[in-house]
Amino acid sequence: MSVMVGVVVGLTFTFGFENALALALRLGVPVWVAPLVAPAVDLAVVALLVAVRRLSARGASPATMRSARRLLVGASVVTLALNVAEPLVVG
């Protein structure tokens, strides 16, 4: 299971990196900052996936799990927006 999650995350990271980089450059983000945007968001999603799994395995309270899942959904929405924005702008 963990290997499959790693493969999916790796492919998603590769796809998202190009889209987010192109969008950042189009928006005028400095060249040295633009390549850091997509990995920061993608790594946040990966860290939250691991955290939710670990919290669940250790019997965390429902309030804690709810907060972690909300943050995961928020980071996932940002990742989706970064991946979709550039193709939508280009047409």
PDB file of N, CA and C in Angstrom, residues 40-84:
ATOM      1  N   ALA A  40       6.321  22.781  -2.167  1.00  0.00           N
ATOM      2  CA  ALA A  40       5.881  23.126  -0.817  1.00  0.00           C
ATOM      3  C   ALA A  40       4.461  22.634  -0.560  1.00  0.00           C
ATOM      4  N   VAL A  41       3.575  22.845  -1.520  1.00  0.00           N
ATOM      5  CA  VAL A  41       2.191  22.418  -1.355  1.00  0.00           C
ATOM      6  C   VAL A  41       2.092  20.892  -1.418  1.00  0.00           C
ATOM      7  N   ASP A  42       2.802  20.278  -2.346  1.00  0.00           N
ATOM      8  CA  ASP A  42       2.757  18.821  -2.477  1.00  0.00           C
ATOM      9  C   ASP A  42       3.324  18.126  -1.237  1.00  0.00           C
ATOM     10  N   LEU A  43       4.402  18.648  -0.702  1.00  0.00           N
ATOM     11  CA  LEU A  43       4.974  18.054   0.511  1.00  0.00           C
ATOM     12  C   LEU A  43       4.056  18.236   1.706  1.00  0.00           C
ATOM     13  N   ALA A  44       3.315  19.322   1.747  1.00  0.00           N
ATOM     14  CA  ALA A  44       2.333  19.505   2.813  1.00  0.00           C
ATOM     15  C   ALA A  44       1.246  18.441   2.729  1.00  0.00           C
ATOM     16  N   VAL A  45       0.796  18.138   1.517  1.00  0.00           N
ATOM     17  CA  VAL A  45      -0.225  17.101   1.342  1.00  0.00           C
ATOM     18  C   VAL A  45       0.315  15.739   1.769  1.00  0.00           C
ATOM     19  N   VAL A  46       1.536  15.423   1.379  1.00  0.00           N
ATOM     20  CA  VAL A  46       2.141  14.146   1.762  1.00  0.00           C
ATOM     21  C   VAL A  46       2.279  14.054   3.277  1.00  0.00           C
ATOM     22  N   ALA A  47       2.769  15.118   3.895  1.00  0.00           N
ATOM     23  CA  ALA A  47       2.937  15.117   5.353  1.00  0.00           C
ATOM     24  C   ALA A  47       1.595  14.958   6.056  1.00  0.00           C
ATOM     25  N   LEU A  48       0.563  15.592   5.537  1.00  0.00           N
ATOM     26  CA  LEU A  48      -0.762  15.458   6.147  1.00  0.00           C
ATOM     27  C   LEU A  48      -1.348  14.071   5.949  1.00  0.00           C
ATOM     28  N   LEU A  49      -1.099  13.459   4.793  1.00  0.00           N
ATOM     29  CA  LEU A  49      -1.557  12.077   4.598  1.00  0.00           C
ATOM     30  C   LEU A  49      -0.906  11.136   5.598  1.00  0.00           C
ATOM     31  N   VAL A  50       0.386  11.292   5.795  1.00  0.00           N
ATOM     32  CA  VAL A  50       1.100  10.460   6.773  1.00  0.00           C
ATOM     33  C   VAL A  50       0.595  10.754   8.180  1.00  0.00           C
ATOM     34  N   ALA A  51       0.386  12.017   8.489  1.00  0.00           N
ATOM     35  CA  ALA A  51      -0.070  12.388   9.825  1.00  0.00           C
ATOM     36  C   ALA A  51      -1.459  11.835  10.125  1.00  0.00           C
ATOM     37  N   VAL A  52      -2.364  11.928   9.160  1.00  0.00           N
ATOM     38  CA  VAL A  52      -3.717  11.402   9.371  1.00  0.00           C
ATOM     39  C   VAL A  52      -3.674   9.889   9.577  1.00  0.00           C
ATOM     40  N   ARG A  53      -2.870   9.220   8.792  1.00  0.00           N
ATOM     41  CA  ARG A  53      -2.752   7.760   8.948  1.00  0.00           C
ATOM     42  C   ARG A  53      -2.172   7.394  10.316  1.00  0.00           C
ATOM     43  N   ARG A  54      -1.153   8.119  10.733  1.00  0.00           N
ATOM     44  CA  ARG A  54      -0.523   7.834  12.027  1.00  0.00           C
ATOM     45  C   ARG A  54      -1.461   8.180  13.185  1.00  0.00           C
ATOM     46  N   LEU A  55      -2.161   9.308  13.075  1.00  0.00           N
ATOM     47  CA  LEU A  55      -3.119   9.675  14.121  1.00  0.00           C
ATOM     48  C   LEU A  55      -4.229   8.637  14.232  1.00  0.00           C
ATOM     49  N   SER A  56      -4.700   8.174  13.094  1.00  0.00           N
ATOM     50  CA  SER A  56      -5.751   7.163  13.099  1.00  0.00           C
ATOM     51  C   SER A  56      -5.274   5.866  13.746  1.00  0.00           C
ATOM     52  N   ALA A  57      -4.051   5.469  13.438  1.00  0.00           N
ATOM     53  CA  ALA A  57      -3.505   4.231  13.995  1.00  0.00           C
ATOM     54  C   ALA A  57      -3.295   4.326  15.502  1.00  0.00           C
ATOM     55  N   ARG A  58      -3.045   5.523  15.990  1.00  0.00           N
ATOM     56  CA  ARG A  58      -2.798   5.697  17.429  1.00  0.00           C
ATOM     57  C   ARG A  58      -4.038   6.074  18.211  1.00  0.00           C
ATOM     58  N   GLY A  59      -5.182   6.091  17.547  1.00  0.00           N
ATOM     59  CA  GLY A  59      -6.444   6.340  18.244  1.00  0.00           C
ATOM     60  C   GLY A  59      -6.642   7.783  18.672  1.00  0.00           C
ATOM     61  N   ALA A  60      -6.346   8.700  17.795  1.00  0.00           N
ATOM     62  CA  ALA A  60      -6.526  10.120  18.105  1.00  0.00           C
ATOM     63  C   ALA A  60      -8.009  10.447  18.266  1.00  0.00           C
ATOM     64  N   SER A  61      -8.276  11.514  18.987  1.00  0.00           N
ATOM     65  CA  SER A  61      -9.660  11.922  19.236  1.00  0.00           C
ATOM     66  C   SER A  61     -10.310  12.382  17.924  1.00  0.00           C
ATOM     67  N   PRO A  62     -11.622  12.303  17.854  1.00  0.00           N
ATOM     68  CA  PRO A  62     -12.319  12.755  16.641  1.00  0.00           C
ATOM     69  C   PRO A  62     -12.061  14.225  16.310  1.00  0.00           C
ATOM     70  N   ALA A  63     -11.928  15.069  17.312  1.00  0.00           N
ATOM     71  CA  ALA A  63     -11.657  16.491  17.057  1.00  0.00           C
ATOM     72  C   ALA A  63     -10.302  16.672  16.386  1.00  0.00           C
ATOM     73  N   THR A  64      -9.310  15.928  16.832  1.00  0.00           N
ATOM     74  CA  THR A  64      -7.977  16.008  16.236  1.00  0.00           C
ATOM     75  C   THR A  64      -8.003  15.500  14.803  1.00  0.00           C
ATOM     76  N   MET A  65      -8.688  14.395  14.573  1.00  0.00           N
ATOM     77  CA  MET A  65      -8.778  13.838  13.230  1.00  0.00           C
ATOM     78  C   MET A  65      -9.523  14.794  12.289  1.00  0.00           C
ATOM     79  N   ARG A  66     -10.576  15.427  12.796  1.00  0.00           N
ATOM     80  CA  ARG A  66     -11.346  16.368  11.988  1.00  0.00           C
ATOM     81  C   ARG A  66     -10.488  17.554  11.561  1.00  0.00           C
ATOM     82  N   SER A  67      -9.693  18.071  12.487  1.00  0.00           N
ATOM     83  CA  SER A  67      -8.814  19.203  12.157  1.00  0.00           C
ATOM     84  C   SER A  67      -7.774  18.818  11.117  1.00  0.00           C
ATOM     85  N   ALA A  68      -7.166  17.653  11.288  1.00  0.00           N
ATOM     86  CA  ALA A  68      -6.147  17.203  10.338  1.00  0.00           C
ATOM     87  C   ALA A  68      -6.756  16.961   8.964  1.00  0.00           C
ATOM     88  N   ARG A  69      -7.935  16.405   8.920  1.00  0.00           N
ATOM     89  CA  ARG A  69      -8.586  16.157   7.626  1.00  0.00           C
ATOM     90  C   ARG A  69      -8.996  17.453   6.941  1.00  0.00           C
ATOM     91  N   ARG A  70      -9.444  18.441   7.709  1.00  0.00           N
ATOM     92  CA  ARG A  70      -9.789  19.739   7.109  1.00  0.00           C
ATOM     93  C   ARG A  70      -8.564  20.396   6.497  1.00  0.00           C
ATOM     94  N   LEU A  71      -7.452  20.338   7.210  1.00  0.00           N
ATOM     95  CA  LEU A  71      -6.215  20.900   6.678  1.00  0.00           C
ATOM     96  C   LEU A  71      -5.774  20.142   5.433  1.00  0.00           C
ATOM     97  N   LEU A  72      -5.939  18.835   5.429  1.00  0.00           N
ATOM     98  CA  LEU A  72      -5.607  18.023   4.260  1.00  0.00           C
ATOM     99  C   LEU A  72      -6.489  18.396   3.069  1.00  0.00           C
ATOM    100  N   VAL A  73      -7.768  18.587   3.290  1.00  0.00           N
ATOM    101  CA  VAL A  73      -8.670  18.982   2.202  1.00  0.00           C
ATOM    102  C   VAL A  73      -8.277  20.358   1.669  1.00  0.00           C
ATOM    103  N   GLY A  74      -7.932  21.280   2.558  1.00  0.00           N
ATOM    104  CA  GLY A  74      -7.513  22.613   2.124  1.00  0.00           C
ATOM    105  C   GLY A  74      -6.257  22.573   1.278  1.00  0.00           C
ATOM    106  N   ALA A  75      -5.262  21.816   1.715  1.00  0.00           N
ATOM    107  CA  ALA A  75      -4.023  21.686   0.948  1.00  0.00           C
ATOM    108  C   ALA A  75      -4.275  20.983  -0.382  1.00  0.00           C
ATOM    109  N   SER A  76      -5.184  20.030  -0.392  1.00  0.00           N
ATOM    110  CA  SER A  76      -5.516  19.339  -1.635  1.00  0.00           C
ATOM    111  C   SER A  76      -6.204  20.270  -2.629  1.00  0.00           C
ATOM    112  N   VAL A  77      -7.058  21.148  -2.138  1.00  0.00           N
ATOM    113  CA  VAL A  77      -7.728  22.114  -3.007  1.00  0.00           C
ATOM    114  C   VAL A  77      -6.710  23.079  -3.611  1.00  0.00           C
ATOM    115  N   VAL A  78      -5.739  23.515  -2.819  1.00  0.00           N
ATOM    116  CA  VAL A  78      -4.690  24.399  -3.333  1.00  0.00           C
ATOM    117  C   VAL A  78      -3.872  23.670  -4.404  1.00  0.00           C
ATOM    118  N   THR A  79      -3.546  22.411  -4.168  1.00  0.00           N
ATOM    119  CA  THR A  79      -2.813  21.629  -5.156  1.00  0.00           C
ATOM    120  C   THR A  79      -3.619  21.507  -6.452  1.00  0.00           C
ATOM    121  N   LEU A  80      -4.897  21.220  -6.336  1.00  0.00           N
ATOM    122  CA  LEU A  80      -5.747  21.127  -7.520  1.00  0.00           C
ATOM    123  C   LEU A  80      -5.797  22.460  -8.263  1.00  0.00           C
ATOM    124  N   ALA A  81      -5.936  23.544  -7.531  1.00  0.00           N
ATOM    125  CA  ALA A  81      -5.983  24.869  -8.164  1.00  0.00           C
ATOM    126  C   ALA A  81      -4.685  25.166  -8.900  1.00  0.00           C
ATOM    127  N   LEU A  82      -3.543  24.829  -8.310  1.00  0.00           N
ATOM    128  CA  LEU A  82      -2.262  25.056  -8.976  1.00  0.00           C
ATOM    129  C   LEU A  82      -2.119  24.206 -10.246  1.00  0.00           C
ATOM    130  N   ASN A  83      -2.649  22.999 -10.202  1.00  0.00           N
ATOM    131  CA  ASN A  83      -2.535  22.111 -11.348  1.00  0.00           C
ATOM    132  C   ASN A  83      -3.481  22.477 -12.479  1.00  0.00           C
ATOM    133  N   VAL A  84      -4.588  23.106 -12.171  1.00  0.00           N
ATOM    134  CA  VAL A  84      -5.600  23.401 -13.174  1.00  0.00           C
ATOM    135  C   VAL A  84      -5.491  24.817 -13.720  1.00  0.00           C
TER     136      VAL A  84
END
